[in-house]
Amino acid sequence: MKEKRKVPVTILTGYLGAGKTTLLNKILREEHGKKIAVIENEYGEVGIDQGLVINADEEVFEMSNGCICCTVRGDLIRVLGNLMKRRDKFDYVLVETTGLADPGPVAQTFFMDDEVRDEFTLDGIVTLVDSAHINQQLEHSTESAEQVAFADVLILNKTDLVSKNEVNVLESRLRDMNKMARILRSKEAGVDVEDVLNLGAFDLQQTLDRRPTFLEPEYPFEWTGVYELKKGNYRLYFDDGPDPTMLITAIEFNSSNGKDLDGYAEDCVRIFSKEPKQLMPGEAISFNEVIELQLQDAGQKAFELYIDNKSTIGLFTQHTAEEFNIRLDDNKDDQTRDKKFSNITKGIDTKTERIWVAEHEHDDEVGSIALESLGNINPDKLNDWISKLLREKGVDIFRTKGFISYAEESRKIVFQGVHMLFTAEPGSEWGNEPRKNQLVFIGRNLDEDALRTEFEKCLA
């Protein structure tokens, strides 16, 4: 039976004003013989780039969310699911991220979700850079640094706005940050389509017989509170917080299915990808739905929660409990929704709770480290080291790439990594080439001496 061809996907990223839409239009206009589905991921209520792509022949999918870091993964799964239903109409997918997005969670989607991974393959990440403003952006924006770090292709755009010497200095700086990326220069995003499509940068082979896992994947929610509740009526209270709305999902934990909190979190990713139902204060939160709580009114707000039987429930919220002083309490006074709610200051204790988001330090430095050595690597030692390294430092390691030599293997072992996901696959034959090893790590606050020392311990 002929193996089903997966649809290749390019992630197009870059900071605000770098020229993503200009390049997108160029790709859509060129006669390259590909039917392309475009997925936009815009910041704010209106897709500001829509008017610029209106002349494209291909169908454009647009997502519109206010909190990108929390919701981009769920929305992408939903839109890719729609594409699966009409796959015969597309042979390529281009995902244009917002200028404010870290491309990491988008890239992880193509390895983490089973259904997405069966239909699509990540071909590469292309990052556009505004040559006139990138230096200032790197000083003040974590996102711009991460976009550079994740790139397989870096396009230095708008080179006509700066001197040749300034471009040379900039290219040197970006090369220090990402030694793996191919760097191109352009004016008005004038690069060939072949430079950004069919990169093969994420050629993770289907011989992988296990599901790639992330120890700390990105989720569309930041906090979970687990409660053991008796039958009865409860209220969930919120104080004023940073946003006028908040997404929430309530689910009941079933002890018979063997799931842990991480398993229920994966279920909630699917729920969060659906269209939310709006809820006003005083109304009841339903289970197994994504709810958008309306929190615009000043002061304390409360929502009803009805429990039919003694059970363990999990509340998965878009923001942390601390940001809105979230607390759950018995509805002892049985007030109607039209009456003023009691001033609840503490509430019922959680059985357990978890914050899913990692802290981001905006003054951290991004860089790349290349490790090289002659000879062969001991597979067991390497596996132990890499597993420990990614378990402890995977959040700060954006990309890993390279090849190594095993004494009993005639082919090069090719490595690919995105955060905690790490795979090793046989590549081309060594032939008469001298055996050597090379690994490149790109990330934040990397300890080169420690990495080099541990890498050398893996030599056979």
XYZ file of C-alpha atoms in Angstrom, residues 2-440:
439
model
C 1.306 3.427 -0.948
C 2.213 5.523 2.090
C -0.022 8.544 2.551
C 1.789 11.777 1.799
C 1.791 14.209 4.659
C 1.160 17.880 3.960
C 4.333 19.958 4.513
C 3.975 23.048 6.694
C 6.112 26.178 6.850
C 5.865 28.485 9.862
C 6.431 32.106 8.835
C 7.352 34.322 11.762
C 8.996 37.642 12.492
C 8.488 40.694 14.673
C 5.925 43.393 13.907
C 6.680 45.144 10.621
C 9.366 42.720 9.497
C 7.619 42.033 6.165
C 5.756 38.763 6.737
C 2.677 39.782 4.775
C 4.765 41.103 1.891
C 6.485 37.722 1.636
C 3.180 35.910 2.058
C 1.663 37.762 -0.893
C 4.741 37.043 -2.972
C 4.475 33.317 -2.265
C 0.768 33.300 -3.042
C 1.227 35.188 -6.319
C 4.123 33.167 -7.729
C 3.456 30.363 -10.232
C 5.027 27.538 -8.258
C 2.406 24.884 -8.968
C 1.344 24.431 -5.351
C -2.083 24.838 -3.825
C -1.426 26.609 -0.534
C -3.686 26.932 2.478
C -2.787 30.000 4.525
C -3.393 30.128 8.248
C -3.125 33.584 9.772
C -2.780 34.150 13.480
C -3.512 37.775 14.159
C -3.318 39.802 17.375
C -6.496 41.618 18.324
C -10.135 41.459 17.300
C -9.516 42.354 13.654
C -7.096 40.551 11.348
C -5.180 43.618 10.203
C -3.403 41.740 7.413
C -6.607 40.510 5.757
C -6.890 43.425 3.371
C -3.346 42.850 2.184
C -3.978 39.231 1.114
C -7.396 39.758 -0.453
C -6.091 39.193 -3.985
C -4.705 35.735 -3.240
C -6.340 32.810 -5.030
C -5.890 30.382 -2.170
C -8.311 30.168 0.737
C -7.150 32.136 3.781
C -7.958 30.959 7.295
C -7.744 33.606 9.960
C -7.657 33.178 13.716
C -8.312 36.157 15.991
C -7.359 35.974 19.700
C -6.443 38.426 22.391
C -4.058 36.257 24.392
C -1.708 34.572 21.938
C 0.572 32.704 24.282
C -2.358 30.909 25.886
C -4.549 30.115 22.920
C -2.469 29.752 19.759
C -1.972 26.013 20.099
C -5.629 25.147 20.602
C -6.766 27.342 17.705
C -4.154 25.897 15.357
C -5.360 22.362 16.080
C -8.934 23.381 15.302
C -8.033 25.047 11.990
C -5.794 22.166 10.919
C -8.695 19.847 11.712
C -10.832 21.817 9.256
C -8.131 21.446 6.628
C -8.058 17.680 7.102
C -11.691 17.466 5.971
C -10.791 18.896 2.552
C -7.238 17.802 2.120
C -7.615 17.262 -1.635
C -7.831 21.038 -2.077
C -4.404 21.757 -0.545
C -0.904 20.440 -0.991
C 0.916 22.902 1.257
C 0.174 24.849 4.451
C 1.720 28.164 5.438
C 1.220 29.315 9.030
C 1.799 33.054 9.489
C 2.272 33.780 13.179
C 1.625 37.121 14.782
C 4.614 39.378 15.287
C 4.199 38.997 19.043
C 4.366 35.196 19.104
C 7.060 32.775 20.180
C 7.002 30.123 17.397
C 7.869 27.331 19.839
C 4.301 26.325 20.790
C 3.264 26.377 17.130
C 6.152 24.070 16.190
C 5.382 21.717 19.075
C 1.829 21.229 17.803
C 3.093 19.233 14.822
C 4.816 16.731 17.101
C 2.522 16.627 20.105
C -0.980 16.119 18.677
C -1.563 12.642 17.220
C -4.133 13.628 14.596
C -2.144 16.628 13.418
C 1.062 14.583 13.221
C -0.640 11.924 11.098
C -1.660 14.445 8.438
C 0.971 17.198 8.501
C 4.744 17.460 8.704
C 6.648 20.547 9.812
C 8.924 21.518 6.915
C 10.689 24.470 8.510
C 10.554 27.815 10.300
C 11.282 31.019 8.377
C 11.909 34.221 10.335
C 11.920 37.674 8.767
C 14.027 40.360 10.403
C 13.604 44.112 10.046
C 17.230 45.088 9.483
C 16.599 48.693 10.519
C 14.985 47.899 13.874
C 15.987 44.381 14.980
C 18.774 45.563 17.289
C 16.335 47.624 19.365
C 13.788 44.782 19.295
C 16.333 42.285 20.582
C 17.107 44.573 23.501
C 13.485 44.920 24.583
C 11.638 41.834 23.334
C 12.020 38.209 24.352
C 9.786 37.191 21.447
C 12.062 38.644 18.771
C 15.050 36.760 20.220
C 13.108 33.501 20.284
C 11.979 34.017 16.683
C 15.631 34.302 15.666
C 16.593 31.273 17.726
C 13.940 28.979 16.226
C 14.619 29.846 12.592
C 15.833 27.439 9.928
C 15.989 30.370 7.485
C 16.649 33.968 8.589
C 15.728 36.655 6.059
C 17.379 40.009 6.730
C 14.725 42.194 5.146
C 14.768 45.938 4.405
C 18.539 45.934 3.851
C 18.115 49.015 1.657
C 17.322 51.033 4.800
C 20.730 50.457 6.425
C 24.348 50.524 5.279
C 26.178 47.438 4.032
C 28.465 47.553 7.065
C 25.459 47.632 9.415
C 24.010 44.580 7.663
C 27.329 42.751 8.035
C 27.451 43.521 11.760
C 23.813 42.454 12.153
C 24.386 39.181 10.317
C 27.329 38.436 12.592
C 25.195 39.068 15.669
C 22.378 36.836 14.452
C 24.881 34.141 13.491
C 26.102 34.095 17.075
C 22.508 33.615 18.229
C 21.672 30.869 15.717
C 24.536 28.996 14.067
C 22.180 26.587 12.275
C 20.079 28.997 10.249
C 20.642 29.863 6.618
C 20.804 33.671 6.339
C 19.471 35.544 3.313
C 19.319 39.271 2.550
C 16.392 40.968 0.861
C 14.592 44.193 -0.015
C 10.795 44.139 0.266
C 10.967 40.397 1.083
C 12.328 39.722 -2.397
C 13.508 36.122 -1.964
C 12.822 33.073 -4.142
C 9.966 30.802 -3.129
C 12.408 27.879 -3.141
C 14.304 29.593 -0.322
C 11.363 29.315 2.069
C 9.451 26.241 0.874
C 10.501 22.576 0.853
C 13.233 23.202 3.418
C 13.173 19.683 4.855
C 14.501 21.168 8.090
C 12.206 19.006 10.222
C 12.675 15.685 8.464
C 11.579 13.560 11.441
C 11.084 10.100 9.997
C 8.005 7.940 10.436
C 10.102 5.079 11.795
C 9.651 6.751 15.185
C 7.495 4.215 17.028
C 6.745 6.281 20.081
C 4.803 9.479 20.557
C 7.081 12.472 21.084
C 6.550 13.917 24.542
C 7.184 17.267 26.170
C 7.818 17.419 29.902
C 6.379 20.913 30.058
C 4.347 21.578 26.909
C 2.629 24.883 26.226
C -1.049 24.867 27.221
C -3.860 27.363 26.527
C -4.463 27.639 30.287
C -2.209 28.811 33.092
C -3.738 27.364 36.252
C -5.620 24.270 37.420
C -7.332 23.870 40.773
C -8.535 20.396 41.751
C -11.312 20.204 44.369
C -13.031 17.352 46.197
C -16.658 18.453 46.490
C -19.837 17.079 48.000
C -23.186 17.300 46.257
C -24.463 20.870 46.383
C -24.328 24.375 44.961
C -21.102 26.366 44.883
C -19.887 29.771 43.731
C -16.628 30.657 41.998
C -15.471 34.177 42.919
C -13.205 36.580 41.014
C -11.766 39.964 41.950
C -10.689 42.547 39.385
C -7.818 41.306 37.244
C -5.703 42.220 34.203
C -8.287 41.198 31.551
C -12.033 41.815 31.091
C -12.692 38.157 30.198
C -11.270 34.759 31.068
C -11.604 31.318 29.532
C -12.348 28.411 31.863
C -13.184 24.719 31.574
C -14.572 22.549 34.358
C -14.225 18.766 34.116
C -14.946 15.878 36.467
C -12.076 13.543 37.275
C -12.852 9.838 36.923
C -10.598 7.677 39.081
C -11.383 4.552 37.041
C -9.764 5.756 33.802
C -6.227 5.941 35.209
C -5.576 9.489 34.037
C -3.340 11.843 35.957
C -3.498 15.633 35.857
C -1.395 15.733 32.686
C -3.876 13.412 30.983
C -6.811 15.645 31.863
C -4.798 18.657 30.695
C -4.504 17.070 27.241
C -8.292 16.615 27.188
C -8.723 20.274 28.047
C -6.505 21.369 25.158
C -9.155 19.932 22.833
C -11.951 21.601 24.743
C -10.151 24.973 24.704
C -9.830 24.772 20.896
C -13.623 25.015 20.486
C -15.673 28.181 20.245
C -16.245 29.581 23.762
C -19.654 30.148 25.332
C -20.035 33.558 26.999
C -21.181 33.632 30.610
C -22.304 36.581 32.740
C -21.812 36.815 36.540
C -24.468 34.866 38.392
C -24.889 32.283 35.632
C -23.870 28.628 36.009
C -20.635 27.137 34.678
C -21.319 23.952 32.708
C -18.900 21.035 32.491
C -16.778 19.948 29.494
C -17.166 23.251 27.647
C -14.889 26.221 27.168
C -16.546 29.188 28.864
C -15.649 32.858 28.427
C -16.383 34.534 31.737
C -17.403 38.177 31.417
C -15.490 40.061 34.120
C -15.923 43.661 32.981
C -17.912 44.832 36.020
C -15.843 46.372 38.794
C -15.551 44.574 42.101
C -16.154 40.978 43.084
C -17.861 38.690 40.511
C -19.275 35.203 41.092
C -20.498 32.302 38.969
C -22.606 29.318 40.001
C -21.286 25.741 39.973
C -23.702 22.837 40.553
C -22.385 19.457 41.728
C -24.861 16.548 41.382
C -22.811 13.927 43.229
C -19.745 13.770 45.423
C -16.840 14.110 42.981
C -13.396 15.454 42.195
C -13.426 18.313 39.707
C -10.730 20.313 37.939
C -11.005 23.976 36.988
C -8.646 24.937 34.131
C -8.348 28.734 33.779
C -6.745 30.973 31.185
C -4.993 33.031 33.869
C -3.550 32.129 37.254
C -5.700 32.144 40.374
C -3.472 34.787 41.922
C -4.160 37.306 39.139
C -7.918 37.347 39.894
C -7.862 36.026 43.481
C -9.982 33.045 42.368
C -11.707 31.108 45.148
C -14.516 28.562 45.369
C -17.035 28.463 48.227
C -20.310 26.835 49.275
C -23.409 28.726 48.240
C -24.616 28.728 51.832
C -26.701 31.909 51.704
C -28.633 30.672 48.610
C -28.813 34.188 47.165
C -30.276 34.679 43.737
C -28.145 36.075 40.929
C -29.835 39.469 41.252
C -28.650 39.989 44.800
C -25.238 41.224 45.891
C -22.811 38.393 46.509
C -21.249 37.820 49.891
C -17.690 39.052 50.300
C -15.812 35.742 50.209
C -12.127 36.217 51.022
C -10.752 32.640 51.262
C -12.932 29.785 50.041
C -12.491 25.996 49.877
C -8.941 24.663 49.793
C -7.808 22.884 46.637
C -6.818 19.235 46.794
C -3.991 20.140 44.443
C -3.213 22.946 42.042
C -0.729 23.581 39.269
C 0.594 26.578 37.376
C 1.310 25.489 33.803
C 3.244 28.495 32.535
C 6.983 28.902 32.852
C 8.390 32.217 33.995
C 9.956 34.219 31.161
C 12.878 36.439 32.018
C 12.955 39.282 29.519
C 16.575 40.146 30.209
C 17.888 36.651 29.441
C 20.333 36.310 26.563
C 19.809 33.962 23.636
C 22.796 32.320 22.030
C 24.034 29.197 20.278
C 26.778 26.754 21.180
C 28.460 24.297 18.785
C 30.115 21.173 20.181
C 32.479 19.139 17.999
C 34.686 16.095 18.534
C 36.345 13.339 16.531
C 35.672 9.640 17.135
C 32.545 7.783 18.221
C 29.887 8.412 20.863
C 28.658 5.900 23.434
C 24.873 5.707 22.794
C 23.929 4.905 26.394
C 25.988 7.731 27.847
C 24.612 10.177 25.292
C 21.025 9.123 25.930
C 21.437 9.518 29.694
C 22.997 12.964 29.303
C 20.507 14.305 26.767
C 17.531 12.991 28.757
C 18.783 14.667 31.940
C 19.684 17.893 30.110
C 16.281 18.295 28.461
C 14.453 17.333 31.629
C 16.235 20.068 33.577
C 16.927 22.732 30.915
C 14.517 21.931 28.074
C 12.427 25.059 28.567
C 15.476 27.211 27.781
C 16.792 25.060 24.901
C 14.835 26.206 21.849
C 16.461 24.103 19.151
C 18.982 21.271 18.953
C 20.474 19.941 15.742
C 23.467 17.941 14.590
C 24.910 14.512 13.843
C 27.010 11.966 15.706
C 28.840 8.704 15.059
C 28.124 5.313 16.657
C 30.883 2.721 16.274
C 28.502 -0.044 15.170
C 26.485 2.148 12.773
C 27.595 2.792 9.176
C 25.321 5.835 8.881
C 25.387 9.225 10.533
C 22.906 9.615 13.391
C 20.995 12.853 12.761
C 19.559 14.742 15.732
C 16.593 17.159 15.784
C 15.203 18.873 18.862
C 12.513 21.406 19.783
C 12.469 22.102 23.515
C 11.980 18.701 25.227
C 11.243 16.809 22.019
C 14.401 15.084 20.835
C 14.795 12.440 18.126
C 17.737 10.612 16.563
C 17.456 8.961 13.125
C 19.954 7.268 10.773
C 21.033 9.561 7.955
C 23.528 9.247 5.105
C 26.427 6.760 5.043
C 29.764 7.798 6.503
C 31.670 6.234 3.611
C 35.265 7.404 3.659
C 34.565 10.490 5.768
C 36.414 10.664 9.098
C 34.086 9.903 12.014
C 33.161 13.012 13.977
C 30.342 14.481 16.057
C 28.684 17.893 16.012
C 25.786 19.186 18.109
C 24.419 22.734 18.106
